[in-house]
mmCIF file of C-alpha atoms in Angstrom:
data_model
loop_
_atom_site.group_PDB
_atom_site.id
_atom_site.type_symbol
_atom_site.label_atom_id
_atom_site.label_comp_id
_atom_site.label_asym_id
_atom_site.label_seq_id
_atom_site.Cartn_x
_atom_site.Cartn_y
_atom_site.Cartn_z
ATOM 1 C CA MET U 28 0.006 0.021 -0.004
ATOM 2 C CA MET U 29 1.563 3.284 -1.121
ATOM 3 C CA MET U 30 1.026 6.541 0.716
ATOM 4 C CA ASN U 31 -0.199 9.381 -1.480
ATOM 5 C CA ALA U 32 1.039 12.952 -0.964
ATOM 6 C CA THR U 33 -2.090 14.096 0.871
ATOM 7 C CA THR U 34 -1.977 11.127 3.254
ATOM 8 C CA GLY U 35 1.749 11.759 3.872
ATOM 9 C CA ARG U 36 1.092 15.390 4.749
ATOM 10 C CA ASP U 37 -1.788 14.363 6.986
ATOM 11 C CA VAL U 38 0.305 11.758 8.786
ATOM 12 C CA ALA U 39 3.174 14.238 9.186
ATOM 13 C CA ALA U 40 0.850 16.952 10.513
ATOM 14 C CA ALA U 41 -0.829 14.484 12.921
ATOM 15 C CA MET U 42 2.582 13.293 14.124
ATOM 16 C CA ILE U 43 3.802 16.839 14.765
ATOM 17 C CA ALA U 44 0.574 17.642 16.605
ATOM 18 C CA ALA U 45 0.888 14.480 18.714
ATOM 19 C CA LEU U 46 4.468 15.361 19.635
ATOM 20 C CA ILE U 47 3.471 18.883 20.567
ATOM 21 C CA VAL U 48 0.706 17.550 22.805
ATOM 22 C CA GLN U 49 3.180 15.072 24.357
ATOM 23 C CA ALA U 50 5.770 17.748 24.988
ATOM 24 C CA GLY U 51 3.160 20.095 26.529
ATOM 25 C CA ALA U 52 1.769 17.367 28.810
ATOM 26 C CA LEU U 53 5.322 16.450 29.935
ATOM 27 C CA TRP U 54 6.144 20.152 30.535
ATOM 28 C CA ALA U 55 2.971 20.418 32.676
ATOM 29 C CA LEU U 56 4.176 17.334 34.622
ATOM 30 C CA GLY U 57 7.354 19.234 35.364
ATOM 31 C CA ARG U 58 9.659 17.208 33.138
ATOM 32 C CA PRO U 59 12.855 19.016 32.056
ATOM 33 C CA PHE U 60 13.294 19.715 28.388
ATOM 34 C CA LEU U 61 16.919 18.519 28.378
ATOM 35 C CA CYS U 62 19.156 16.693 30.848
ATOM 36 C CA ALA U 63 19.625 18.670 34.045
ATOM 37 C CA CYS U 64 23.326 17.833 33.748
ATOM 38 C CA GLY U 65 23.691 20.631 31.199
ATOM 39 C CA GLU U 66 25.084 18.351 28.547
ATOM 40 C CA PHE U 67 23.338 17.089 25.434
ATOM 41 C CA LYS U 68 24.274 13.711 23.973
ATOM 42 C CA LEU U 69 22.819 11.778 21.082
ATOM 43 C CA TRP U 70 23.380 8.470 23.064
ATOM 44 C CA GLU U 71 23.680 7.636 26.725
ATOM 45 C CA GLY U 72 25.077 4.121 26.978
ATOM 46 C CA ASP U 73 25.796 4.016 30.685
ATOM 47 C CA ALA U 74 22.813 2.394 32.402
ATOM 48 C CA ALA U 75 23.910 3.764 35.807
ATOM 49 C CA SER U 76 24.266 7.328 34.534
ATOM 50 C CA PRO U 77 21.945 10.074 35.772
ATOM 51 C CA GLY U 78 21.755 10.942 32.064
ATOM 52 C CA LEU U 79 19.880 7.776 31.267
ATOM 53 C CA SER U 80 16.351 8.625 30.049
ATOM 54 C CA GLN U 81 17.588 12.274 29.887
ATOM 55 C CA GLN U 82 19.605 12.236 26.655
ATOM 56 C CA LEU U 83 18.253 11.894 23.136
ATOM 57 C CA THR U 84 18.578 8.075 23.039
ATOM 58 C CA ASP U 85 19.654 5.292 25.357
ATOM 59 C CA TRP U 86 19.264 1.539 25.781
ATOM 60 C CA TYR U 87 15.547 1.953 26.425
ATOM 61 C CA SER U 88 15.057 3.545 23.002
ATOM 62 C CA PHE U 89 15.276 -0.021 21.655
ATOM 63 C CA THR U 90 12.275 -1.017 23.804
ATOM 64 C CA HIS U 91 10.258 1.675 22.074
ATOM 65 C CA VAL U 92 11.147 0.206 18.694
ATOM 66 C CA ILE U 93 9.695 -3.017 20.085
ATOM 67 C CA HIS U 94 6.544 -1.049 21.042
ATOM 68 C CA GLY U 95 6.153 -0.065 17.371
ATOM 69 C CA VAL U 96 6.589 -3.664 16.196
ATOM 70 C CA LEU U 97 3.978 -4.922 18.701
ATOM 71 C CA PHE U 98 1.560 -2.069 17.891
ATOM 72 C CA TYR U 99 1.859 -2.845 14.209
ATOM 73 C CA PHE U 100 1.119 -6.576 14.594
ATOM 74 C CA LEU U 101 -1.559 -6.196 17.252
ATOM 75 C CA LEU U 102 -3.420 -3.521 15.238
ATOM 76 C CA TRP U 103 -2.995 -5.591 12.064
ATOM 77 C CA LEU U 104 -4.737 -8.479 13.841
ATOM 78 C CA ALA U 105 -7.347 -6.375 15.688
ATOM 79 C CA ALA U 106 -8.297 -3.885 12.942
ATOM 80 C CA PRO U 107 -7.391 -5.304 9.498
ATOM 81 C CA GLU U 108 -10.055 -3.162 7.882
ATOM 82 C CA LEU U 109 -8.162 0.044 8.802
ATOM 83 C CA SER U 110 -5.436 1.377 6.500
ATOM 84 C CA VAL U 111 -1.840 1.086 7.677
ATOM 85 C CA TRP U 112 -1.840 4.878 8.296
ATOM 86 C CA GLN U 113 -4.986 4.696 10.448
ATOM 87 C CA ARG U 114 -3.375 1.968 12.485
ATOM 88 C CA PHE U 115 -0.221 4.085 12.717
ATOM 89 C CA MET U 116 -2.254 6.966 14.100
ATOM 90 C CA ILE U 117 -3.723 4.664 16.721
ATOM 91 C CA ALA U 118 -0.206 3.382 17.558
ATOM 92 C CA LEU U 119 1.038 6.999 17.800
ATOM 93 C CA ALA U 120 -1.833 7.948 20.174
ATOM 94 C CA LEU U 121 -1.078 4.893 22.313
ATOM 95 C CA GLU U 122 2.678 5.669 22.492
ATOM 96 C CA VAL U 123 2.043 9.350 23.303
ATOM 97 C CA GLY U 124 -0.398 8.281 26.025
ATOM 98 C CA TRP U 125 2.189 5.796 27.352
ATOM 99 C CA GLU U 126 4.931 8.390 27.388
ATOM 100 C CA ILE U 127 2.762 10.769 29.359
ATOM 101 C CA LEU U 128 1.662 8.053 31.836
ATOM 102 C CA GLU U 129 5.230 6.794 32.178
ATOM 103 C CA ASN U 130 6.255 10.231 33.417
ATOM 104 C CA THR U 131 3.600 10.628 36.073
ATOM 105 C CA PRO U 132 4.717 10.475 39.743
ATOM 106 C CA PHE U 133 2.782 7.206 40.143
ATOM 107 C CA ALA U 134 4.657 5.469 37.292
ATOM 108 C CA ILE U 135 8.016 6.859 38.335
ATOM 109 C CA ARG U 136 7.492 5.469 41.903
ATOM 110 C CA HIS U 137 6.492 2.103 40.395
ATOM 111 C CA TYR U 138 9.610 1.943 38.190
ATOM 112 C CA ARG U 139 11.835 2.775 41.195
ATOM 113 C CA LYS U 140 10.767 -0.499 42.794
ATOM 114 C CA GLN U 141 12.628 -2.389 40.050
ATOM 115 C CA PRO U 142 16.382 -2.925 40.527
ATOM 116 C CA PRO U 143 17.520 -1.335 37.248
ATOM 117 C CA ALA U 144 15.439 1.771 37.759
ATOM 118 C CA GLN U 145 15.889 2.621 41.417
ATOM 119 C CA ASN U 146 17.284 6.087 40.491
ATOM 120 C CA TYR U 147 14.788 6.666 37.713
ATOM 121 C CA ALA U 148 13.560 10.261 37.781
ATOM 122 C CA GLY U 149 11.442 10.158 34.600
ATOM 123 C CA ASP U 150 12.312 11.165 31.037
ATOM 124 C CA SER U 151 13.416 14.473 29.715
ATOM 125 C CA ILE U 152 11.044 15.862 27.074
ATOM 126 C CA VAL U 153 13.688 15.331 24.421
ATOM 127 C CA ASN U 154 14.187 11.675 25.398
ATOM 128 C CA SER U 155 10.450 11.032 25.539
ATOM 129 C CA LEU U 156 9.908 12.536 22.085
ATOM 130 C CA ALA U 157 12.768 10.415 20.772
ATOM 131 C CA ASP U 158 11.069 7.361 22.327
ATOM 132 C CA THR U 159 7.905 8.148 20.387
ATOM 133 C CA LEU U 160 9.898 8.465 17.178
ATOM 134 C CA ALA U 161 11.602 5.088 17.971
ATOM 135 C CA MET U 162 8.121 3.549 18.205
ATOM 136 C CA ALA U 163 7.286 5.046 14.844
ATOM 137 C CA LEU U 164 10.451 3.516 13.446
ATOM 138 C CA GLY U 165 9.482 0.056 14.831
ATOM 139 C CA PHE U 166 6.013 0.360 13.341
ATOM 140 C CA VAL U 167 7.314 1.290 9.905
ATOM 141 C CA LEU U 168 9.954 -1.506 10.002
ATOM 142 C CA ALA U 169 7.239 -4.039 10.957
ATOM 143 C CA TRP U 170 5.127 -2.813 8.062
ATOM 144 C CA ARG U 171 7.898 -2.795 5.454
ATOM 145 C CA LEU U 172 10.155 -5.753 6.389
ATOM 146 C CA PRO U 173 9.327 -9.422 6.122
ATOM 147 C CA ALA U 174 7.790 -10.786 9.345
ATOM 148 C CA LEU U 175 10.752 -13.157 9.975
ATOM 149 C CA ALA U 176 13.221 -10.260 9.693
ATOM 150 C CA VAL U 177 11.143 -8.222 12.150
ATOM 151 C CA ILE U 178 10.960 -11.132 14.615
ATOM 152 C CA ALA U 179 14.692 -11.713 14.371
ATOM 153 C CA MET U 180 15.392 -7.969 14.881
ATOM 154 C CA SER U 181 13.105 -7.832 17.884
ATOM 155 C CA VAL U 182 14.707 -10.896 19.540
ATOM 156 C CA LEU U 183 18.181 -9.427 18.883
ATOM 157 C CA LEU U 184 17.222 -6.077 20.390
ATOM 158 C CA GLU U 185 15.677 -7.692 23.445
ATOM 159 C CA VAL U 186 18.666 -9.996 24.051
ATOM 160 C CA GLY U 187 21.165 -7.243 23.327
ATOM 161 C CA VAL U 188 19.538 -4.814 25.738
ATOM 162 C CA ALA U 189 19.229 -7.512 28.441
ATOM 163 C CA LEU U 190 22.870 -8.467 28.122
ATOM 164 C CA ASN U 191 24.013 -4.812 28.285
ATOM 165 C CA ILE U 192 21.781 -3.385 31.046
ATOM 166 C CA ARG U 193 19.974 -6.414 32.559
ATOM 167 C CA ASP U 194 16.643 -5.000 31.548
ATOM 168 C CA ASN U 195 14.506 -4.882 28.439
ATOM 169 C CA PHE U 196 10.837 -4.616 27.288
ATOM 170 C CA THR U 197 9.999 -8.232 28.298
ATOM 171 C CA LEU U 198 11.560 -7.894 31.774
ATOM 172 C CA ASN U 199 9.703 -4.603 32.272
ATOM 173 C CA VAL U 200 6.378 -6.220 31.459
ATOM 174 C CA LEU U 201 7.088 -9.237 33.650
ATOM 175 C CA SER U 202 8.114 -7.023 36.577
ATOM 176 C CA PHE U 203 4.989 -4.956 36.139
ATOM 177 C CA ILE U 204 2.759 -8.068 36.209
ATOM 178 C CA HIS U 205 4.658 -9.761 39.046
ATOM 179 C CA PRO U 206 8.098 -9.056 40.609
ATOM 180 C CA PHE U 207 9.852 -12.415 40.166
ATOM 181 C CA ASP U 208 12.682 -12.895 42.682
ATOM 182 C CA PHE U 209 14.974 -14.659 40.197
ATOM 183 C CA ILE U 210 14.697 -11.734 37.790
ATOM 184 C CA ARG U 211 15.330 -9.196 40.571
ATOM 185 C CA ARG U 212 18.397 -11.139 41.718
ATOM 186 C CA TRP U 213 19.800 -11.223 38.154
ATOM 187 C CA GLN U 214 19.070 -7.530 37.659
ATOM 188 C CA ASN U 215 20.921 -6.786 40.873
ATOM 189 C CA GLY U 216 23.990 -8.485 39.510
ATOM 190 C CA ALA U 217 23.735 -12.051 40.775
ATOM 191 C CA PRO U 218 25.002 -14.568 38.276
#
């Protein structure tokens, strides 16, 4: 399915509007625009750094790519009658909603109960917007690449993030559902 010029402009305009709404809501929640450290980086690779979730991208950016992949496949299953762009708009709204919810005091307190996020202070606005763009990338990749390639990419991202920071999308979901002791021990550094 090709996107015509009108649809492309509409999608771009909706995406910009969604990002503006997201930034405004995060500003209202008291989130800083940039890292309070006074430094701007494209990538923060140190999982123990206070710049994690404050810089443009970090290890958790990959989990947002996974969000996009999951949104694509779930919406493809749940709403096959919608165009890919209508499903994208739904995915975008879900991700923006998640980014706002994730930065509420309630969610920040919840995340701090997990070993890898004990110092989590929420996202900077720049990081949160980049996370939404990472979701969009995941959605588009899931749409354009063969399903097997998307599955392989998703598994590699999950394993790579887990090996590097002892956390990932799957572990976040599991910890949210039920805090498993063996996962907590591993995340705390036990072999």
